[in-house]
Short mmCIF file of C-alpha atoms and ligand atoms in Angstrom, two decimals:
data_model
loop_
_atom_site.label_atom_id
_atom_site.label_comp_id
_atom_site.label_asym_id
_atom_site.label_seq_id
_atom_site.Cartn_x
_atom_site.Cartn_y
_atom_site.Cartn_z
CA UNK A 15 -0.07 0.07 0.12
CA UNK A 16 1.66 3.40 -0.75
CA UNK A 17 0.18 6.85 -0.15
CA UNK A 18 -1.80 8.27 -2.73
CA UNK A 19 -1.38 12.01 -2.86
CA UNK A 20 -4.29 14.06 -4.36
CA UNK A 21 -3.24 15.79 -7.43
CA UNK A 22 -3.07 19.61 -7.12
CA UNK A 23 -5.30 21.14 -9.61
CA UNK A 24 -3.70 23.27 -12.04
CA UNK A 25 -5.32 26.27 -10.95
CA UNK A 26 -4.15 26.09 -7.40
CA UNK A 27 -0.50 25.23 -7.09
CA UNK A 28 0.65 25.17 -3.29
CA UNK A 29 4.05 26.43 -4.15
CA UNK A 30 5.59 28.93 -6.66
CA UNK A 31 6.75 27.04 -9.66
CA UNK A 32 10.47 26.68 -10.39
CA UNK A 33 9.65 27.50 -13.93
CA UNK A 34 7.09 29.20 -15.95
CA UNK A 35 4.59 26.20 -16.84
CA UNK A 36 2.21 28.47 -18.56
CA UNK A 37 2.82 27.29 -21.98
CA UNK A 38 2.77 23.64 -20.81
CA UNK A 39 -0.46 24.19 -18.89
CA UNK A 40 -2.24 25.76 -21.87
CA UNK A 41 -1.01 23.25 -24.57
CA UNK A 42 -1.25 20.18 -22.52
CA UNK A 43 -3.14 20.34 -19.21
CA UNK A 44 -3.18 16.52 -18.97
CA UNK A 45 0.64 16.15 -18.40
CA UNK A 46 0.79 19.67 -16.95
CA UNK A 47 -1.58 18.19 -14.16
CA UNK A 48 0.87 15.37 -13.54
CA UNK A 49 3.83 17.53 -13.19
CA UNK A 50 1.90 19.93 -10.94
CA UNK A 51 0.68 17.02 -8.87
CA UNK A 52 4.27 15.66 -8.38
CA UNK A 53 5.34 19.37 -7.30
CA UNK A 54 2.43 19.09 -4.75
CA UNK A 55 3.34 15.69 -3.60
CA UNK A 56 7.15 16.67 -3.25
CA UNK A 57 5.98 19.84 -1.32
CA UNK A 58 3.29 18.19 1.13
CA UNK A 59 5.18 14.96 2.16
CA UNK A 60 8.69 14.29 3.72
CA UNK A 61 11.14 13.30 1.33
CA UNK A 62 13.73 11.03 3.02
CA UNK A 63 14.55 8.85 0.05
CA UNK A 64 18.50 8.81 0.65
CA UNK A 65 19.24 9.32 -2.97
CA UNK A 66 17.10 12.29 -3.63
CA UNK A 67 17.29 16.10 -3.15
CA UNK A 68 15.77 19.34 -4.45
CA UNK A 69 17.88 20.92 -7.20
CA UNK A 70 17.91 24.54 -7.41
CA UNK A 71 15.76 26.70 -9.68
CA UNK A 72 18.91 27.34 -11.49
CA UNK A 73 19.72 23.74 -12.34
CA UNK A 74 16.07 23.25 -13.28
CA UNK A 75 16.45 26.10 -15.73
CA UNK A 76 19.41 24.64 -17.42
CA UNK A 77 17.71 21.38 -17.91
CA UNK A 78 14.64 23.33 -19.46
CA UNK A 79 16.90 25.22 -21.69
CA UNK A 80 17.39 24.99 -25.46
CA UNK A 81 20.66 23.04 -25.29
CA UNK A 82 18.15 20.29 -24.84
CA UNK A 83 17.90 20.59 -28.59
CA UNK A 84 21.58 20.29 -29.33
CA UNK A 85 23.33 16.99 -30.81
CA UNK A 86 26.87 16.93 -29.57
CA UNK A 87 28.48 13.57 -30.00
CA UNK A 88 32.21 13.70 -29.11
CA UNK A 89 34.18 16.16 -26.89
CA UNK A 90 34.79 19.86 -26.88
CA UNK A 91 36.73 20.83 -30.12
CA UNK A 92 36.21 17.26 -31.63
CA UNK A 93 32.44 16.84 -32.26
CA UNK A 94 30.70 14.88 -34.97
CA UNK A 95 28.08 17.50 -35.31
CA UNK A 96 28.24 21.12 -36.42
CA UNK A 97 27.05 24.15 -34.25
CA UNK A 98 28.61 22.94 -31.04
CA UNK A 99 30.51 25.85 -30.10
CA UNK A 100 28.18 26.91 -27.25
CA UNK A 101 27.79 23.11 -26.21
CA UNK A 102 31.48 23.00 -26.01
CA UNK A 103 31.57 25.99 -23.72
CA UNK A 104 29.24 24.30 -21.45
CA UNK A 105 31.05 21.15 -21.23
CA UNK A 106 34.43 22.87 -20.76
CA UNK A 107 32.79 24.92 -17.86
CA UNK A 108 31.50 21.88 -16.38
CA UNK A 109 34.75 19.72 -16.63
CA UNK A 110 36.82 22.92 -15.21
CA UNK A 111 34.68 23.09 -12.38
CA UNK A 112 34.51 19.50 -11.70
CA UNK A 113 38.28 19.15 -11.67
CA UNK A 114 38.86 22.05 -9.47
CA UNK A 115 36.06 21.14 -7.00
CA UNK A 116 37.34 17.57 -6.53
CA UNK A 117 40.99 18.38 -7.01
CA UNK A 118 41.17 15.68 -9.99
CA UNK A 119 43.08 15.79 -13.07
CA UNK A 120 40.52 14.68 -15.29
CA UNK A 121 36.77 14.79 -15.37
CA UNK A 122 34.18 13.16 -17.69
CA UNK A 123 30.64 14.78 -17.27
CA UNK A 124 28.89 12.89 -20.02
CA UNK A 125 27.66 9.85 -18.10
CA UNK A 126 24.06 9.73 -18.25
CA UNK A 127 23.71 8.17 -14.88
CA UNK A 128 25.55 6.67 -11.96
CA UNK A 129 25.22 3.19 -13.51
CA UNK A 130 26.42 4.42 -16.83
CA UNK A 131 29.53 5.91 -15.22
CA UNK A 132 30.35 2.49 -13.50
CA UNK A 133 29.57 0.84 -16.78
CA UNK A 134 32.18 3.05 -18.58
CA UNK A 135 34.62 2.57 -15.88
CA UNK A 136 34.42 -1.36 -16.11
CA UNK A 137 34.56 -0.90 -20.01
CA UNK A 138 37.76 1.21 -19.56
CA UNK A 139 39.65 -1.09 -17.16
CA UNK A 140 38.21 -4.55 -17.60
CA UNK A 141 37.69 -7.30 -20.15
CA UNK A 142 34.39 -9.63 -19.89
CA UNK A 143 35.21 -12.33 -17.53
CA UNK A 144 37.57 -10.45 -15.33
CA UNK A 145 37.25 -10.78 -11.60
CA UNK A 146 35.82 -7.84 -9.49
CA UNK A 147 35.97 -7.53 -5.64
CA UNK A 148 33.08 -5.35 -4.67
CA UNK A 149 30.72 -5.07 -1.61
CA UNK A 150 28.13 -8.01 -1.71
CA UNK A 151 24.68 -7.10 -2.57
CA UNK A 152 23.08 -8.32 0.52
CA UNK A 153 25.40 -5.82 2.50
CA UNK A 154 24.80 -2.91 0.41
CA UNK A 155 26.37 -3.41 -3.16
CA UNK A 156 24.76 -1.76 -6.03
CA UNK A 157 22.98 -3.46 -8.70
CA UNK A 158 26.36 -2.49 -10.85
CA UNK A 159 28.46 -4.52 -8.37
CA UNK A 160 27.63 -7.66 -9.59
CA UNK A 161 23.91 -8.31 -9.52
CA UNK A 162 22.84 -11.23 -11.79
CA UNK A 163 20.09 -9.08 -13.25
CA UNK A 164 22.66 -6.36 -14.13
CA UNK A 165 25.27 -6.49 -17.00
CA UNK A 166 27.90 -6.51 -14.13
CA UNK A 167 26.75 -9.71 -12.85
CA UNK A 168 26.51 -11.27 -16.40
CA UNK A 169 30.00 -10.21 -17.89
CA UNK A 170 32.29 -10.33 -14.92
CA UNK A 171 33.13 -12.62 -12.18
CA UNK A 172 32.12 -10.76 -9.11
CA UNK A 173 33.27 -11.77 -5.53
CA UNK A 174 31.52 -9.92 -2.54
CA UNK A 175 33.07 -8.51 0.64
CA UNK A 176 30.61 -7.89 3.54
CA UNK A 177 30.56 -6.34 6.91
CA UNK A 178 31.36 -7.40 10.36
CA UNK A 179 27.93 -9.03 11.85
CA UNK A 180 28.35 -7.38 15.11
CA UNK A 181 29.64 -3.66 14.28
CA UNK A 182 28.01 -3.57 10.79
CA UNK A 183 31.51 -2.11 9.65
CA UNK A 184 33.60 -3.33 6.56
CA UNK A 185 36.10 -5.92 7.62
CA UNK A 186 39.30 -4.90 5.81
CA UNK A 187 41.06 -7.98 6.78
CA UNK A 188 38.21 -9.95 5.03
CA UNK A 189 38.84 -7.75 1.96
CA UNK A 190 42.36 -8.45 1.87
CA UNK A 191 41.78 -12.13 2.29
CA UNK A 192 39.33 -12.21 -0.61
CA UNK A 193 41.79 -10.00 -2.70
CA UNK A 194 44.45 -12.30 -2.01
CA UNK A 195 42.46 -15.42 -2.81
CA UNK A 196 40.78 -14.05 -5.96
CA UNK A 197 43.35 -11.60 -7.40
CA UNK A 198 40.58 -9.26 -8.76
CA UNK A 199 41.46 -6.96 -11.64
CA UNK A 200 39.48 -4.33 -9.94
CA UNK A 201 38.44 -3.73 -6.29
CA UNK A 202 34.96 -1.38 -6.11
CA UNK A 203 34.39 0.67 -2.95
CA UNK A 204 31.08 2.28 -2.36
CA UNK A 205 27.62 0.98 -1.50
CA UNK A 206 24.07 2.12 -1.56
CA UNK A 207 23.25 1.91 2.30
CA UNK A 208 26.77 1.91 4.18
CA UNK A 209 26.41 4.90 6.69
CA UNK A 210 30.21 5.16 7.41
CA UNK A 211 33.07 6.39 5.38
CA UNK A 212 35.24 3.84 3.50
CA UNK A 213 38.83 3.63 4.44
CA UNK A 214 39.97 4.38 0.88
CA UNK A 215 43.59 4.31 2.12
CA UNK A 216 43.13 0.72 3.25
CA UNK A 217 41.40 -0.15 -0.05
CA UNK A 218 44.18 1.22 -2.13
CA UNK A 219 46.96 -0.66 0.12
CA UNK A 220 45.00 -3.80 -0.61
CA UNK A 221 44.50 -3.15 -4.33
CA UNK A 222 48.30 -2.42 -4.64
CA UNK A 223 49.10 -5.71 -2.93
CA UNK A 224 47.25 -7.67 -5.58
CA UNK A 225 47.84 -5.23 -8.42
CA UNK A 226 44.19 -4.39 -8.68
CA UNK A 227 42.57 -1.24 -9.92
CA UNK A 228 40.47 0.79 -7.37
CA UNK A 229 37.24 2.07 -8.41
CA UNK A 230 35.24 4.25 -5.90
CA UNK A 231 31.57 4.31 -6.61
CA UNK A 232 30.94 7.56 -4.48
CA UNK A 233 27.35 7.99 -5.92
CA UNK A 234 26.02 8.59 -2.52
CA UNK A 235 28.63 10.76 -0.81
CA UNK A 236 29.96 12.93 -3.71
CA UNK A 237 28.05 16.04 -2.41
CA UNK A 238 29.35 15.51 1.03
CA UNK A 239 32.77 15.14 -0.52
CA UNK A 240 32.38 18.55 -2.50
CA UNK A 241 31.38 20.21 0.77
CA UNK A 242 34.41 18.75 2.82
CA UNK A 243 31.93 16.99 5.04
CA UNK A 244 33.35 13.24 4.06
CA UNK A 245 36.73 12.03 2.84
CA UNK A 246 37.53 12.25 -0.73
CA UNK A 247 38.62 9.13 -2.64
CA UNK A 248 40.35 11.29 -5.38
CA UNK A 249 43.79 11.03 -4.04
CA UNK A 250 43.60 7.09 -3.71
CA UNK A 251 41.22 5.60 -6.37
CA UNK A 252 42.15 4.95 -10.18
CA UNK A 253 38.71 5.90 -11.06
CA UNK A 254 35.78 7.76 -9.17
CA UNK A 255 32.40 7.41 -10.30
CA UNK A 256 29.49 9.38 -9.03
CA UNK A 257 25.99 10.57 -9.62
CA UNK A 258 25.28 14.34 -9.73
CA UNK A 259 21.77 14.30 -8.32
CA UNK A 260 22.15 12.58 -4.68
CA UNK A 261 23.56 14.69 -2.01
CA UNK A 262 25.55 16.84 -4.79
CA UNK A 263 21.96 18.23 -5.51
CA UNK A 264 22.54 18.61 -9.38
CA UNK A 265 20.64 17.05 -12.31
CA UNK A 266 19.94 13.49 -12.65
CA UNK A 267 23.26 12.15 -14.22
CA UNK A 268 26.72 10.65 -13.69
CA UNK A 269 30.20 11.71 -13.60
CA UNK A 270 33.48 10.21 -13.82
CA UNK A 271 36.93 11.47 -12.22
CA UNK A 272 40.32 9.93 -12.91
CA UNK A 273 44.21 10.81 -13.46
CA UNK A 274 45.55 12.18 -16.55
CA UNK A 275 46.94 8.62 -17.67
CA UNK A 276 43.50 7.09 -17.79
CA UNK A 277 41.74 10.26 -19.22
CA UNK A 278 41.47 9.01 -22.88
CA UNK A 279 40.52 5.40 -22.00
CA UNK A 280 37.62 6.70 -19.76
CA UNK A 281 36.41 9.22 -22.45
CA UNK A 282 36.43 6.59 -24.95
CA UNK A 283 34.59 4.26 -22.68
CA UNK A 284 31.78 6.95 -22.29
CA UNK A 285 31.74 7.95 -25.83
CA UNK A 286 31.56 6.01 -28.28
CA UNK A 287 31.72 2.61 -26.28
CA UNK A 288 28.92 2.93 -23.98
CA UNK A 289 26.86 6.12 -24.82
CA UNK A 290 25.87 8.08 -27.84
CA UNK A 291 25.41 11.84 -27.98
CA UNK A 292 25.75 13.69 -24.47
CA UNK A 293 22.64 15.23 -23.03
CA UNK A 294 23.98 18.95 -23.38
CA UNK A 295 21.18 20.57 -21.13
CA UNK A 296 22.22 18.06 -18.37
CA UNK A 297 25.77 18.93 -19.00
CA UNK A 298 24.94 22.54 -18.52
CA UNK A 299 22.96 21.86 -15.40
CA UNK A 300 26.03 19.81 -14.00
CA UNK A 301 28.12 22.99 -14.38
CA UNK A 302 25.43 25.09 -12.59
CA UNK A 303 25.50 22.56 -9.70
CA UNK A 304 29.27 22.37 -9.61
CA UNK A 305 29.26 26.02 -9.35
CA UNK A 306 26.76 25.91 -6.51
CA UNK A 307 28.74 22.96 -4.92
CA UNK A 308 31.89 25.22 -4.65
CA UNK A 309 30.24 27.84 -2.36
CA UNK A 310 30.84 28.19 1.32
CA UNK A 311 26.89 28.08 1.73
CA UNK A 312 27.10 24.39 -0.03
CA UNK A 313 29.93 23.44 2.47
CA UNK A 314 27.73 24.51 5.33
CA UNK A 315 24.91 22.81 3.89
CA UNK A 316 26.94 19.40 3.57
CA UNK A 317 28.01 19.57 7.17
CA UNK A 318 24.30 20.31 8.33
CA UNK A 319 23.30 17.23 6.18
CA UNK A 320 25.58 15.03 8.35
CA UNK A 321 24.76 16.59 11.66
CA UNK A 322 21.02 16.13 10.82
CA UNK A 323 21.45 12.45 10.14
CA UNK A 324 23.29 12.16 13.55
CA UNK A 325 20.37 13.68 15.40
CA UNK A 326 17.87 11.72 13.50
CA UNK A 327 19.64 8.56 13.91
CA UNK A 328 19.95 9.09 17.82
CA UNK A 329 16.15 9.96 17.72
CA UNK A 330 15.17 6.77 15.92
CA UNK A 331 17.44 4.68 18.55
CA UNK A 332 15.55 6.53 21.40
CA UNK A 333 12.18 5.43 19.56
CA UNK A 334 13.27 1.85 19.59
CA UNK A 335 14.77 1.40 16.15
CA UNK A 336 18.04 -0.43 15.74
CA UNK A 337 20.29 1.77 13.66
CA UNK A 338 23.02 -0.52 12.01
CA UNK A 339 26.63 0.67 12.87
CA UNK A 340 24.99 2.66 15.77
CA UNK A 341 24.70 5.81 13.92
CA UNK A 342 26.04 7.39 10.72
CA UNK A 343 28.90 9.55 9.41
CA UNK A 344 26.94 10.54 6.22
CA UNK A 345 23.70 11.71 5.05
CA UNK A 346 22.35 7.98 5.22
CA UNK A 347 20.76 5.87 7.92
CA UNK A 348 19.91 2.40 7.82
CA UNK A 349 17.55 1.28 10.78
CA UNK A 350 15.91 -2.15 11.54
CA UNK A 351 12.32 -1.63 13.06
CA UNK A 352 12.25 -5.19 14.49
CA UNK A 353 12.27 -3.93 18.07
CA UNK A 354 8.81 -2.20 17.29
CA UNK A 355 7.34 -5.34 16.12
CA UNK A 356 7.41 -5.01 12.23
CA UNK A 357 9.77 -5.44 9.41
CA UNK A 358 11.07 -2.67 6.99
CA UNK A 359 8.24 -3.40 4.57
CA UNK A 360 5.43 -2.64 7.03
CA UNK A 361 7.33 0.04 8.44
CA UNK A 362 7.63 1.90 5.12
CA UNK A 363 3.85 1.38 4.36
CA UNK A 364 2.84 2.89 7.73
CA UNK A 365 5.34 5.72 7.19
CA UNK A 366 3.93 6.17 3.58
CA UNK A 367 0.43 6.40 4.91
CA UNK A 368 1.65 9.12 7.10
CA UNK A 369 3.19 11.21 4.25
CA UNK A 370 6.93 9.98 5.05
CA UNK A 371 8.70 8.62 1.97
CA UNK A 372 11.67 6.46 2.20
CA UNK A 373 12.91 3.06 1.15
CA UNK A 374 13.28 -0.47 2.50
CA UNK A 375 16.87 -2.16 2.18
CA UNK A 376 18.80 -5.22 3.15
CA UNK A 377 20.14 -5.43 6.52
CA UNK A 378 23.49 -6.85 6.91
CA UNK A 379 22.15 -9.93 8.93
CA UNK A 380 19.16 -12.14 8.39
CA UNK A 381 16.47 -12.00 5.71
CA UNK A 382 14.28 -9.39 7.08
CA UNK A 383 14.58 -6.01 5.48
CA UNK A 384 15.26 -2.33 7.18
CA UNK A 385 14.56 1.15 6.18
CA UNK A 386 16.89 3.34 4.63
CA UNK A 387 16.63 7.31 4.77
CA UNK A 388 18.75 10.19 4.22
CA UNK A 389 18.56 14.00 5.25
CA UNK A 390 19.70 15.55 2.00
CA UNK A 391 16.41 16.59 0.76
CA UNK A 392 14.94 18.12 3.98
CA UNK A 393 18.09 19.87 4.78
CA UNK A 394 18.04 21.58 1.70
CA UNK A 395 14.31 22.62 2.50
CA UNK A 396 15.91 24.41 5.59
CA UNK A 397 14.72 22.02 8.22
CA UNK A 398 16.83 21.95 11.52
CA UNK A 399 18.29 19.85 14.18
CA UNK A 400 14.85 20.32 16.21
CA UNK A 401 12.74 19.11 13.16
CA UNK A 402 15.14 16.15 12.93
CA UNK A 403 14.28 15.15 16.55
CA UNK A 404 10.74 15.81 15.86
CA UNK A 405 10.74 13.51 12.75
CA UNK A 406 12.29 10.75 14.80
CA UNK A 407 9.37 10.90 17.16
CA UNK A 408 6.77 11.02 14.20
CA UNK A 409 8.68 7.61 12.88
CA UNK A 410 7.97 6.09 16.24
CA UNK A 411 4.33 7.15 16.19
CA UNK A 412 3.80 6.13 12.61
CA UNK A 413 5.15 2.80 12.92
CA UNK A 414 3.18 2.01 16.25
CA UNK A 415 0.13 3.58 14.47
CA UNK A 416 -0.30 6.02 17.18
CA UNK A 417 -1.93 9.46 16.79
CA UNK A 418 -2.43 11.67 13.60
CA UNK A 419 1.01 11.73 12.22
CA UNK A 420 -0.14 12.78 8.62
CA UNK A 421 -1.45 16.04 10.04
CA UNK A 422 1.86 16.83 11.64
CA UNK A 423 3.73 15.74 8.48
CA UNK A 424 1.83 17.98 6.38
CA UNK A 425 2.32 20.81 8.82
CA UNK A 426 5.99 20.46 8.90
CA UNK A 427 6.56 20.00 5.20
CA UNK A 428 4.09 23.20 4.64
CA UNK A 429 6.61 25.23 6.89
CA UNK A 430 9.56 24.58 4.23
CA UNK A 431 8.31 24.78 0.67
CA UNK A 432 11.18 23.37 -1.49
CA UNK A 433 10.44 25.93 -4.10
CA UNK A 434 9.10 29.04 -2.13
CA UNK A 435 7.83 31.92 -3.72
C1 LIG B 502 22.76 5.50 -6.94
C2 LIG B 502 23.86 4.57 -7.23
C3 LIG B 502 24.26 4.17 -8.27
C4 LIG B 502 23.52 4.44 -9.63
O1 LIG B 502 22.94 5.58 -10.01
P1 LIG B 502 21.92 5.93 -11.22
O2 LIG B 502 21.96 7.21 -11.56
O3 LIG B 502 20.66 5.26 -10.46
O4 LIG B 502 22.07 4.85 -12.12
C5 LIG B 502 25.49 3.30 -8.41
N1 LIG B 502 26.24 3.16 -7.48
C6 LIG B 502 25.78 3.44 -6.30
C7 LIG B 502 26.56 3.01 -5.02
C8 LIG B 502 24.66 4.30 -6.06
O5 LIG B 502 24.28 4.56 -4.81
#
């Protein structure tokens, strides 16, 4: 059962629109209603999906710009199409901002998504049949880390490392033992649900010992890294893959960072090996996001995201949830609601009925699922530590089905419209 949010009528938007929807409303009221309904849904419920955020109106404006019309296969100065002067300018600005922001020698900003970035990294460094050591899927490995339903599991031999069943932390001695036994061609750090910082130095040392590449899949923490609120894999990894739409708060897309010696291989692996023409409106929007992420305001945001996650995690523990690893160093929290008498699926349903939107996820032990949530979006909205403490109490009430949580959630989200005006 999922919450059904009433679609807001086009005539009565609850929040100022980030862009001028006038032409769309007049031409196609059917789809305009869907988009306005989605704006209403995002404004009237609590967005705690760990991978989501609210982009700025400037990012949305770049996405809705005429660069969406432009074909630009290739790279700046070497395109397969004419008329690319301004597309080149957008991409050069995006690349220059990305390399400066992350202290990397090379950036490729064309990946359509985080998964496309990982696919290109594998294409650049591996051959089908090669062995790769990555976090096992039951512990938080991403689909691209060897799922049998994904190209990665079909084309490569994946070996999975786990976490210590008591602490929930990566056991680097296990990683080392598996690396020695399987001699992988690449080791992947990164996860969809690990709430602590990977030890990139330890991964590098193990990779060097067995002669493996180190690929850091920093899809989740890239925005924290940009803001100085999480350690950077750039000095340690051969290739860093990331998304631009999670904590980084840019458009939906991916990016890859690497040293100068791998630059050409990475670029060719993105285009023409795994992708066609770049989405230049998205590239421009990535440039806008990198510009925003280089500001002191964003650094302050990134640190607040982590503080908020810590406050929320402590509040959830006080409500009886079992928080994996005992807390978080990032924006991300994984909690087991079993002490409240339900599993993650039931908890998510009850929270959804109260207007709280989040995911379930695998727990590092047993078969039951937990819940996964993050503080990137609510922090962008301007919520504070007291709000996080309040949200934790609302979680307890919603999962125990006590009181009218939905009304309180509406009040809270109504105080912080994501696109005020
Ligand atoms: C989100 C994520 C991805 C994939 O991102 P998409 O843009 O959804 O393809 C890859 N790896 C990790 C670890 C992620 O968290």
